[in-house]
Structures are given as C-alpha cells and as structure tokens.
Tab-separated table of C-alpha atoms and ligand atoms in Angstrom:
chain	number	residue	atom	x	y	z
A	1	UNK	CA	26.744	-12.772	41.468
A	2	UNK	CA	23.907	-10.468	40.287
A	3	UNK	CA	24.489	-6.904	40.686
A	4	UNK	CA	21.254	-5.568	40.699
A	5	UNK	CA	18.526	-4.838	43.064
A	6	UNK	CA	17.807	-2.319	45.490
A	7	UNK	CA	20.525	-0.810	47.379
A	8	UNK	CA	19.781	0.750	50.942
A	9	UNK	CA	23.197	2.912	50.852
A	10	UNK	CA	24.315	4.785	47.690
A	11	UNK	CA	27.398	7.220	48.426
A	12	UNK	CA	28.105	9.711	46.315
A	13	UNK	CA	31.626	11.073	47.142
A	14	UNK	CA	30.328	13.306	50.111
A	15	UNK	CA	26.549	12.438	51.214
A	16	UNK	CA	24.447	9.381	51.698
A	17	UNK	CA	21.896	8.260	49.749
A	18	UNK	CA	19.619	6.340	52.234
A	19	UNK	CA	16.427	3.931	51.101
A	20	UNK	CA	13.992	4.208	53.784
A	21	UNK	CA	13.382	0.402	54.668
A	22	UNK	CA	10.290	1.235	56.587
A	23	UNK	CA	8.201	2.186	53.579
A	24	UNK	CA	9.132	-1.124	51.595
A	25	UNK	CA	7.323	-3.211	49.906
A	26	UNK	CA	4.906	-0.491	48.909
A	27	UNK	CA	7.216	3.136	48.485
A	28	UNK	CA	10.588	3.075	46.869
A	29	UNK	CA	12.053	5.972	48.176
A	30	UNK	CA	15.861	8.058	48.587
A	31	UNK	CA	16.854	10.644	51.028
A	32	UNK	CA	19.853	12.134	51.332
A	33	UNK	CA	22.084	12.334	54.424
A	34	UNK	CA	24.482	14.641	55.410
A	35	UNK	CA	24.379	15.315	58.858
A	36	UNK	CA	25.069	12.895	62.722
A	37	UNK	CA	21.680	13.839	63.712
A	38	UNK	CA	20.071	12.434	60.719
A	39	UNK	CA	21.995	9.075	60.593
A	40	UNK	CA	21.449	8.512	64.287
A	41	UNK	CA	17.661	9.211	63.454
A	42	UNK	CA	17.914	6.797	60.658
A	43	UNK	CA	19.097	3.843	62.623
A	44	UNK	CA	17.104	4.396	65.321
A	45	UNK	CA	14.242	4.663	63.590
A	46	UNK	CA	15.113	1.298	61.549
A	47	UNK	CA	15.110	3.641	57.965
A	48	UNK	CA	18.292	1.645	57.962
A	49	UNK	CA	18.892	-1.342	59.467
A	50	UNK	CA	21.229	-4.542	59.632
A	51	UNK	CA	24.177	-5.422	61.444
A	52	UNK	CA	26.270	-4.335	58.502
A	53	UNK	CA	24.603	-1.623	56.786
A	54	UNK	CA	24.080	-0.179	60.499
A	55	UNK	CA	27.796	-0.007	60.486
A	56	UNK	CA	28.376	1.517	57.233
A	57	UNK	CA	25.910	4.303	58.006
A	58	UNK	CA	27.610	4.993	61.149
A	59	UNK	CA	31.018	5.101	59.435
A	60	UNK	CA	29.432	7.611	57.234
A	61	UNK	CA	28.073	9.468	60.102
A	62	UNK	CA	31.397	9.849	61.959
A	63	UNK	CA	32.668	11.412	58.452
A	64	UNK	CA	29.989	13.959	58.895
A	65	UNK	CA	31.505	14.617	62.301
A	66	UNK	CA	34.910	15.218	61.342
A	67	UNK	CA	33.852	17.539	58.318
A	68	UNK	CA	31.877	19.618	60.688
A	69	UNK	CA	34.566	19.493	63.659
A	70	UNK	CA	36.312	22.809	64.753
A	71	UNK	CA	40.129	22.782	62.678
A	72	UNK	CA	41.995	24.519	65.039
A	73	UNK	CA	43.909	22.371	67.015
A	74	UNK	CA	43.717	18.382	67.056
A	75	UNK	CA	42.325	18.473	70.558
A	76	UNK	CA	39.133	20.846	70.183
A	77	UNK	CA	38.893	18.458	66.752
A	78	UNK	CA	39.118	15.039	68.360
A	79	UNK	CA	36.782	15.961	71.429
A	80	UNK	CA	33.860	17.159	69.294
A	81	UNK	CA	34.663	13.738	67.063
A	82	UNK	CA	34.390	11.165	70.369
A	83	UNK	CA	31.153	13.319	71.367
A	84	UNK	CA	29.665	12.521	68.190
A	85	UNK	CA	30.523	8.876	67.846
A	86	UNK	CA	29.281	8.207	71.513
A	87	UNK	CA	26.078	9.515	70.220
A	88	UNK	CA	26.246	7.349	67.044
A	89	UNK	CA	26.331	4.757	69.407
A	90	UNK	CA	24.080	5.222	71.651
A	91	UNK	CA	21.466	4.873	68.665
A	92	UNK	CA	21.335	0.762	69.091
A	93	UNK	CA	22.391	-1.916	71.297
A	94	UNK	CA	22.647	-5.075	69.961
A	95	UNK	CA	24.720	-4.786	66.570
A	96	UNK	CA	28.236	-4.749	67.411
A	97	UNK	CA	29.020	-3.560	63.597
A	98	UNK	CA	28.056	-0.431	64.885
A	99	UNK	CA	30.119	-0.167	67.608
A	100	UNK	CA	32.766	-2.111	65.402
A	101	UNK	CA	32.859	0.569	63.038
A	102	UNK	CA	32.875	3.576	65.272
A	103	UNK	CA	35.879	2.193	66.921
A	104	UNK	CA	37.678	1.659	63.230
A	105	UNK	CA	37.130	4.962	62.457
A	106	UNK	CA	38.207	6.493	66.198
A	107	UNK	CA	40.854	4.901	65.629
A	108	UNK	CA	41.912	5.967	62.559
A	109	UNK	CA	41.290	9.663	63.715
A	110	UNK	CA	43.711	8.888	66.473
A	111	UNK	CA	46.783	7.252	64.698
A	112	UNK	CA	46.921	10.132	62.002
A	113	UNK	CA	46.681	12.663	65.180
A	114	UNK	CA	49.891	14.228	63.834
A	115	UNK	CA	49.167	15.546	60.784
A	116	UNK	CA	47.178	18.436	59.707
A	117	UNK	CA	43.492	18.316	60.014
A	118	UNK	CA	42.203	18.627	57.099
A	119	UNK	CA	44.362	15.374	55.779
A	120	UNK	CA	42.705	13.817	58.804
A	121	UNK	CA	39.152	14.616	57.431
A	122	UNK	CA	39.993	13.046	54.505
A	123	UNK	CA	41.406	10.071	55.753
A	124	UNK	CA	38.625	9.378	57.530
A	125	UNK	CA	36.200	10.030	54.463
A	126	UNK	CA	38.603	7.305	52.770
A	127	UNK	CA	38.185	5.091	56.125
A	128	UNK	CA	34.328	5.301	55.922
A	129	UNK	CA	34.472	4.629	51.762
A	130	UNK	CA	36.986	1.348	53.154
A	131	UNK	CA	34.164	0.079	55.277
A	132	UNK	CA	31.327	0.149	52.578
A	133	UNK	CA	33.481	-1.138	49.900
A	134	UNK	CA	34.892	-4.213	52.245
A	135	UNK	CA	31.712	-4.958	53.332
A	136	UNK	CA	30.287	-5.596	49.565
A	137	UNK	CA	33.601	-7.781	49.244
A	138	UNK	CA	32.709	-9.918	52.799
A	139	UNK	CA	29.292	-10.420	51.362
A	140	UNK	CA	30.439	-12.346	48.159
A	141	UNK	CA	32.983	-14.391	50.157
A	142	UNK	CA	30.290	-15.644	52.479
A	143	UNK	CA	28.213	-16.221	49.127
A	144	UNK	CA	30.976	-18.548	47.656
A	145	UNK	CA	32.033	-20.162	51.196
A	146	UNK	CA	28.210	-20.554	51.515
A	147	UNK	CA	27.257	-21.871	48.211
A	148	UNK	CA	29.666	-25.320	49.147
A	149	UNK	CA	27.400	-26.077	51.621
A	150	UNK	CA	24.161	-26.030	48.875
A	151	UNK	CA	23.085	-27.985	46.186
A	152	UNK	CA	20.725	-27.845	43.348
A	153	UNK	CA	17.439	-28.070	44.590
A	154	UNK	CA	17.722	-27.161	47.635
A	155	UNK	CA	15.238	-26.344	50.222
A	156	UNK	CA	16.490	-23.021	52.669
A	157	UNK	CA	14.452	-21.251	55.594
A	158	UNK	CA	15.914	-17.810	56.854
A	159	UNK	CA	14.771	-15.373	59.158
A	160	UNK	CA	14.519	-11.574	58.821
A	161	UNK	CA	16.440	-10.080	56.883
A	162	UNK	CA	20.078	-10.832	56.198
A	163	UNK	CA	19.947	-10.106	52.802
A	164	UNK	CA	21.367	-7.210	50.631
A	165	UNK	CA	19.234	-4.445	51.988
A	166	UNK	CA	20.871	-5.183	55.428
A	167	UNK	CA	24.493	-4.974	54.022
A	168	UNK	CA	26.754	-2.900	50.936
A	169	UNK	CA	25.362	-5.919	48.319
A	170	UNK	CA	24.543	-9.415	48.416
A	171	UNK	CA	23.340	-9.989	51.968
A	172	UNK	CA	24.723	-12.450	54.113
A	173	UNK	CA	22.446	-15.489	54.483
A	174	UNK	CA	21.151	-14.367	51.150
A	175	UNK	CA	24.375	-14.332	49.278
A	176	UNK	CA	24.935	-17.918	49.013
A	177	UNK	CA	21.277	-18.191	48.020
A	178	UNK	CA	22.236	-14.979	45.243
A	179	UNK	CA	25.308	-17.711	43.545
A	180	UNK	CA	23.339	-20.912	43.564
A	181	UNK	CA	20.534	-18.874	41.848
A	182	UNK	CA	22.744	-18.006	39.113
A	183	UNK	CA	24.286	-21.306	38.832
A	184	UNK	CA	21.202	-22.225	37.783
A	185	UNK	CA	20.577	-24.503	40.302
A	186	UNK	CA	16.924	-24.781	41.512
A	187	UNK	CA	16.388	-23.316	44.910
A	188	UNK	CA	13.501	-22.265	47.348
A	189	UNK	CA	13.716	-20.017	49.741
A	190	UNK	CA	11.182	-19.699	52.961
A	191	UNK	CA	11.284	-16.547	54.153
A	192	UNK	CA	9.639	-16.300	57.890
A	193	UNK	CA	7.663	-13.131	58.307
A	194	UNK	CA	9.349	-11.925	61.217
A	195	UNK	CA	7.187	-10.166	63.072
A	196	UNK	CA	6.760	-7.870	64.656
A	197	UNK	CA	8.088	-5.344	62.046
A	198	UNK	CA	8.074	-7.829	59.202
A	199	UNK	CA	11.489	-7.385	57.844
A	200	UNK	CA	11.237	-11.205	56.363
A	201	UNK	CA	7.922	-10.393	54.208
A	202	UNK	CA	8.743	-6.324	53.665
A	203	UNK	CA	12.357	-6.748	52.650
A	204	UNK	CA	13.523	-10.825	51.886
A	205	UNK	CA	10.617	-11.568	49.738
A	206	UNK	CA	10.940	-8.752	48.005
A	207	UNK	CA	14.447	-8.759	47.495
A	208	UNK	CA	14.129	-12.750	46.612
A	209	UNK	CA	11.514	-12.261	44.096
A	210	UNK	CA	12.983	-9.468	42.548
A	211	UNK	CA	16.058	-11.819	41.841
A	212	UNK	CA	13.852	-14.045	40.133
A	213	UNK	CA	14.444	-16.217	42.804
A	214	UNK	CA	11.211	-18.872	44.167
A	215	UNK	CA	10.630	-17.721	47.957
A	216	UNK	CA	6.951	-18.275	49.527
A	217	UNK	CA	6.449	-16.404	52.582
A	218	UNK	CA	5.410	-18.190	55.974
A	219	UNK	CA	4.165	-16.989	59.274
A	220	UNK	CA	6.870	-17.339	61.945
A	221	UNK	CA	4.270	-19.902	63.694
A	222	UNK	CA	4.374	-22.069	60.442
A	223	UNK	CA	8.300	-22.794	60.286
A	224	UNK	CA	7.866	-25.729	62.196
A	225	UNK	CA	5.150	-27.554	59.663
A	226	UNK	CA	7.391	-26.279	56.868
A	227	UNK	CA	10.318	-28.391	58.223
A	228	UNK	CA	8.137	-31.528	59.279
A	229	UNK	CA	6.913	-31.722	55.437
A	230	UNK	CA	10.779	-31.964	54.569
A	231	UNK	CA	10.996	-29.129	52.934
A	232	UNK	CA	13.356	-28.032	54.516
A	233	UNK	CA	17.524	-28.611	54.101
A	234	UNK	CA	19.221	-25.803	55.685
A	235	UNK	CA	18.891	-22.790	57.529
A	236	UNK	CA	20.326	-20.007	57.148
A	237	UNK	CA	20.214	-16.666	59.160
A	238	UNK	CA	22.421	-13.673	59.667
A	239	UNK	CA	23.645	-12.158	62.855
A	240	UNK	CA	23.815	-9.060	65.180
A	241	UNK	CA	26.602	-10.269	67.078
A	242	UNK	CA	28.576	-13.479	67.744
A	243	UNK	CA	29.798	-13.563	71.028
A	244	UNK	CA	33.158	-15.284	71.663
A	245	UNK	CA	31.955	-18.996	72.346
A	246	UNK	CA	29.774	-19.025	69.346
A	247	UNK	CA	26.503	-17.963	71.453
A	248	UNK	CA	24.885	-15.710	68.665
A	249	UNK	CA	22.056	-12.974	68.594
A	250	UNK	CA	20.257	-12.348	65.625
A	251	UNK	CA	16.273	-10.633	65.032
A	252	UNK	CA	13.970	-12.607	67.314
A	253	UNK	CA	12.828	-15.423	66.475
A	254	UNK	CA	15.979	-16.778	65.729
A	255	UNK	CA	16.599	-18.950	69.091
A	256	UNK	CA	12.981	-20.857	68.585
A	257	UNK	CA	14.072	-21.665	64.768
A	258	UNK	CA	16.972	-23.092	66.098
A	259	UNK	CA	15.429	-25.432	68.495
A	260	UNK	CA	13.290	-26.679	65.964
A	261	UNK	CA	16.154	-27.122	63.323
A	262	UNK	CA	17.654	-29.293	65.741
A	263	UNK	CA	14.314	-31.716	66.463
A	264	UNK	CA	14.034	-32.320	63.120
A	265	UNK	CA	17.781	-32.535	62.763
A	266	UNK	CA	18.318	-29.490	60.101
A	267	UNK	CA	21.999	-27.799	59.474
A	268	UNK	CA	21.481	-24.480	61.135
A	269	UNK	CA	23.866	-22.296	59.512
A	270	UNK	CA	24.864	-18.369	61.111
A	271	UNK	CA	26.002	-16.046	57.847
A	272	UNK	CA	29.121	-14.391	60.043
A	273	UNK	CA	30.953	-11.585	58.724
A	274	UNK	CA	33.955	-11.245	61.145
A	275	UNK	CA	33.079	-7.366	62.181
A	276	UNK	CA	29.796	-9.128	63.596
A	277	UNK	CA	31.619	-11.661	65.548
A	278	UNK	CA	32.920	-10.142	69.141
A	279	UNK	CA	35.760	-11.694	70.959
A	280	UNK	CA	35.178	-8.833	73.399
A	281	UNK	CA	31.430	-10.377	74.460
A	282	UNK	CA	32.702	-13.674	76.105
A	283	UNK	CA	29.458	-15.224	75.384
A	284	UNK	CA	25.582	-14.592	75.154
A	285	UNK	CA	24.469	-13.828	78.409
A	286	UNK	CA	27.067	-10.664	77.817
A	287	UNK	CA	25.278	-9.868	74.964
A	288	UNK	CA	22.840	-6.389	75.197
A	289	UNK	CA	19.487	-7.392	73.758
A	290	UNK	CA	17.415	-4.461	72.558
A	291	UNK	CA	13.532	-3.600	73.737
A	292	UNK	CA	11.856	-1.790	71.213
A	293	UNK	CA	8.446	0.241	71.477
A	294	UNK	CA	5.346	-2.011	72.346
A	295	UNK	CA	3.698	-0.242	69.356
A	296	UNK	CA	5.326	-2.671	67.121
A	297	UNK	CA	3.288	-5.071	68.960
A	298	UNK	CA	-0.089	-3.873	69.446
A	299	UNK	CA	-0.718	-2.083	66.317
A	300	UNK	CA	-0.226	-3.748	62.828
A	301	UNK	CA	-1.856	-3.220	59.592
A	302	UNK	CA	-1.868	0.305	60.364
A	303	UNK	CA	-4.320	-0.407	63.044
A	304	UNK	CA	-4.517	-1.098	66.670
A	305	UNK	CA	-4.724	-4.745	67.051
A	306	UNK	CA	-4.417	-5.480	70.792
A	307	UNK	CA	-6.298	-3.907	73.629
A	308	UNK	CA	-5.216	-0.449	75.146
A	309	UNK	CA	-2.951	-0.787	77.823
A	310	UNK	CA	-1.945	-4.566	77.430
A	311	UNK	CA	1.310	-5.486	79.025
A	312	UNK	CA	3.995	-6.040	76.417
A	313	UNK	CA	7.597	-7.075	76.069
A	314	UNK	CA	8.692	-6.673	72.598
A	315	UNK	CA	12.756	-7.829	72.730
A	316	UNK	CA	13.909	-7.124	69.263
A	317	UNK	CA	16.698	-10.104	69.452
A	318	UNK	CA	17.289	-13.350	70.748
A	319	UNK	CA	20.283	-15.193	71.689
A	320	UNK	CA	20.787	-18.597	69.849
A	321	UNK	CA	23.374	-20.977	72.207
A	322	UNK	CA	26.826	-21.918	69.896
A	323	UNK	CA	25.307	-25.667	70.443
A	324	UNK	CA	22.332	-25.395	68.447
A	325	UNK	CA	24.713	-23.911	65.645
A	326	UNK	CA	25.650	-26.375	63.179
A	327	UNK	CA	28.231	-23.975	61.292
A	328	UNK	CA	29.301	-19.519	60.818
A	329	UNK	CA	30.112	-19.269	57.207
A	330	UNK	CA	32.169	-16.276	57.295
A	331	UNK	CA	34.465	-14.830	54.377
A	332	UNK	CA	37.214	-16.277	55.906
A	333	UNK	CA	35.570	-19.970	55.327
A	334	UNK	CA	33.412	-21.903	57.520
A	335	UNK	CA	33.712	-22.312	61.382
A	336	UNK	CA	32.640	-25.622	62.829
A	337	UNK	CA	32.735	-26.752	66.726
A	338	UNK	CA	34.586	-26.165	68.744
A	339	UNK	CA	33.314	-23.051	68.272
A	340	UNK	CA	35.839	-20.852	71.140
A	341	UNK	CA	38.944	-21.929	69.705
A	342	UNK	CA	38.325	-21.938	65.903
A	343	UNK	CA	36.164	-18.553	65.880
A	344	UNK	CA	39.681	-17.429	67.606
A	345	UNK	CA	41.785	-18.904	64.774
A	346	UNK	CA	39.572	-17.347	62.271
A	347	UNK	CA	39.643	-13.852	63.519
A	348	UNK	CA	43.521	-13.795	64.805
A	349	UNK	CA	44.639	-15.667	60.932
B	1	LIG	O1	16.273	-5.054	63.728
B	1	LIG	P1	17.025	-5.321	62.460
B	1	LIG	O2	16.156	-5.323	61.257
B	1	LIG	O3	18.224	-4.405	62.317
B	1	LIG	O4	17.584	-6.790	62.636
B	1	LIG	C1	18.361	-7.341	61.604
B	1	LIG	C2	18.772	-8.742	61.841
B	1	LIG	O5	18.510	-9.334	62.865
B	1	LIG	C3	19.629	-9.368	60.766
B	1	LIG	O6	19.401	-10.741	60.696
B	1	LIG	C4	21.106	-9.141	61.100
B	1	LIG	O7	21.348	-7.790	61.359
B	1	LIG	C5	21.995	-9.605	60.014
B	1	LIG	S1	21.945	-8.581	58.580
B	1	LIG	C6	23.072	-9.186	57.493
C-alpha cells in the first residue's frame, strides 16, 4: 500500500506536527502543537478531524498534560491529568475514538500509579506513540479485509472523509480503495461533496487524485442518479461510532445514502476500526449527535448564502440503523448480521 500523501499528524518524538484540514484543497500548511489548549482548539475547530486521527491527537494531548503536571506526589499529578483529559473531551461528542483514547491513556496513568513520576510521563508518551502507530496498522488490515470484497473495475461511492487524512495512514473506507489501486485493478471512486463543510470534495478528492486514483466528485443530491445509472457497486463509508447492535453514526449524510443503497439494492459497507465500535452505546438512539454552528450552513464560498436570521439545524452526524448495513470491515475481518452477537465476538476474540 502506497506510502505517500499528505499526512494530518507528523510526531516528532515530543510535539505534533498538525496539517490544518480547514485550509485544504487550496493551503498546505504545518503547525506545531505542544500544548492541551491547542489540541482541544484543533479538534474543535475541525484543523483535525476524524474518528481516528481525533483520537490520536487527543492521546497526544493527554501527553502534554502529564509533561506539564506538578511531580510531587502521584495525587497532585493524577488530578491535574483527569482535569485535562475531561477537557480533551469535552472538545466533541460524537467520536468515541476520542473518548476511547482518553480512557487508554487514563488508564495507563493509573496502573503504573506506583512508580515514580517521571517513568509515568514517559510511559504515557510511549502509550500515546502506541495509539498512532496501531492505528496506521488497523488502517492496512481494513485495506486487505476490504480489498476481498472488490474487484477490478469496480464502481465505489463514499461519503466524507474516511480516508488517510482522517486516520495515522491509509484511511478507512479509503484503504481498501488505496490496495486495489495498486493491484492495478481499475477502480472509480465517487466521492459525495459532503456538505456542509465539504470534507468529501476538500479532502477525498484530493487525497484520491493525488494517488493517481479516478474519483469524480458529485453533489450529495446527485448520489442517487449516480447509483440508478449503475455505476455504482459498493459503498463504502467510515464511522464515528458503532453502537453495540450495529446502529452506526458517521458525517451526515450517511443515513440517506444508506436508504438509497438499499432501493437500488447496493452492498453498503461501514470501514470499522474496533476503537470506533462501542459496546458501551447499546445502540443508536444512545448515540450523542453533534450540532455544529449554523454558519456552516448559511455562508459558503466565503460568502453569505442564506438570508440573515434563517432558522437552521446543522447536525453534523447521522445515525445509519445496523439493518441498512450490509457488512463492518474491521481489521479483525468482516462482520456480517447478526450484527449484536458477532460485533461481540469480534471485539471480546
Ligand atoms: O466531522 P468530521 O469531519 O470529523 O467527520 C468525519 C467522519 O464522519 C468520518 O467519516 C469518520 O470520522 C470516519 S474517519 C476514518
């Protein structure tokens, strides 16, 4: 699998190198992170953004945390620690990665409680490292699980972006698009737009087409003539969280895509990695769906385009029911219905 393109986290030993995903297509540009406040500003703002690279970013934030946190006694330590991590996670809602990760490293800080501090800091700087690095290796296991379920010439739609930008490398949904690309098999992509901050014609077309890979970019309203010319074989989106009966929320959007995958009888496949699937959220209803800032609504092209004042509801995720879900490929293999029971094999194997 190709090892180039852009990366949206670099680490380099001790601070984070952060590509701010807002300015792309048109700016290419690295800051450099080093403190809580500026990774909680980052995924807030969506600078970074992704289930998984939302995750990593926190991990790295909570590392900032402990190397800042008073060394005097493990109590003082571990207080300023779970005050900083609750405010990691208040940045977002939705993505259980986050929340996923937070708790990894919590409870990493916790189980090494007896040793001296400064061993602690650097276990969780190694914890942190752990996450990135796995989540590069769950990426090209959903890639090769993924790729079984292709062939050459075939036609795939996805939705945002689930592609390496969101993630350490590879992407989710994209990875499996990544190997059949350099197989040399003949594949093209639709990527929808995704409005209403575009991550699907911003950050998947560009990623795609830098890969030398055929995408053509659609309006969200134009999936469903896409699929009724046949163009169509699979879909294939990522995820913000899978609740425990397979009920999954992903970037908006995703539910209607779904429906019409299903009318025009489509495999509708979820890219899982197993930190976004939560056994904890018994199913979608249970899910938190975040409400972003009408702004993203009313003004694009860097201009107002809706009247002052107009009501708006701008949810940033939908929730896509486990029976419109033809299959998770996760990098554990593929989980068909009955969803409840084998999402719990997969996770407890
Ligand atoms: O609001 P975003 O851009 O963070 O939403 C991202 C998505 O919905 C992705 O599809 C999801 O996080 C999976 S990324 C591998």
């Amino acid at each position: 699998m190709s090892k180039t393109g852009l990366l949206s986290l670099i680490w380099d030993g001790e601070n984070l190198e952060m590509l701010d995903q807002r300015l792309l297509p048109s700016e290419i540009k690295y800051s450099k992170k080093t403190t809580v406040q500026e990774i909680w500003e980052s995924i807030r703002s969506l600078e970074v953004r992704g289930a998984p690279a939302i995750g990593i970013a926190a991990a790295y934030g909570f590392y900032f945390a402990a190397r800042e946190a008073p060394d005097t006694d493990f109590e003082s330590f571990w207080k300023y620690l779970k005050e900083k991590s609750d405010y990691l996670a208040s940045s977002r809602p939705t993505a259980v990665n986050l929340f996923w990760a937070l708790e990894r490293m919590e409870k990493k800080v916790l189980e090494s409680k007896h040793l001296p501090i400064s061993e602690i800091k650097r276990l969780v700087k190694e914890e942190a490292e752990a996450i990135h690095r796995e989540d590069e290796e769950i990426c090209r296991k959903i890639g090769e699980y993924g790729l079984t379920l292709l062939r050459d010439g075939v036609g795939i739609l996805t939705h945002c972006n689930a592609g390496q930008l969101a993630t350490a490398r590879y992407g989710t949904a994209t990875a499996p698009i990544y190997l059949a690309h350099e197989k040399g098999w003949k594949v093209r992509v639709f990527a929808d737009e995704t409005r209403p901050v575009n991550q699907g014609s911003r950050l998947t077309a560009l990623e795609l087409m830098q890969a030398g890979i055929d995408v053509t970019l659609i309006c969200d309203n134009m999936a469903a003539m896409v699929m009724s010319k046949g163009w169509v074989d699979a879909v294939i989106v990522g995820c913000d969280r899978v609740a425990a009966n397979g009920d999954t929320a992903n970037k908006i959007g995703t539910l209607g895509l779904s429906i019409l995958a299903k009318y025009y009888g489509i495999p509708f496949y979820v890219a899982a990695p197993t930190p976004t699937i939560d056994l904890g959220t018994k199913t979608g209803k249970d899910i938190p769906i975040e409400e972003r800032n009408p702004n993203e609504v009313t003004c694009s092209f860097g201009r107002k385009t809706a009247p002052e004042g107009v009501k708006v509801y701008n949810p940033a995720f939908d929730v896509t029911p486990a029976e419109n879900i033809t299959a998770f490929i996760t990098e554990k293999g593929i989980i068909y219905p009955p969803f409840e029971e084998n999402i719990r094999d997969v996770i407890n194997c």
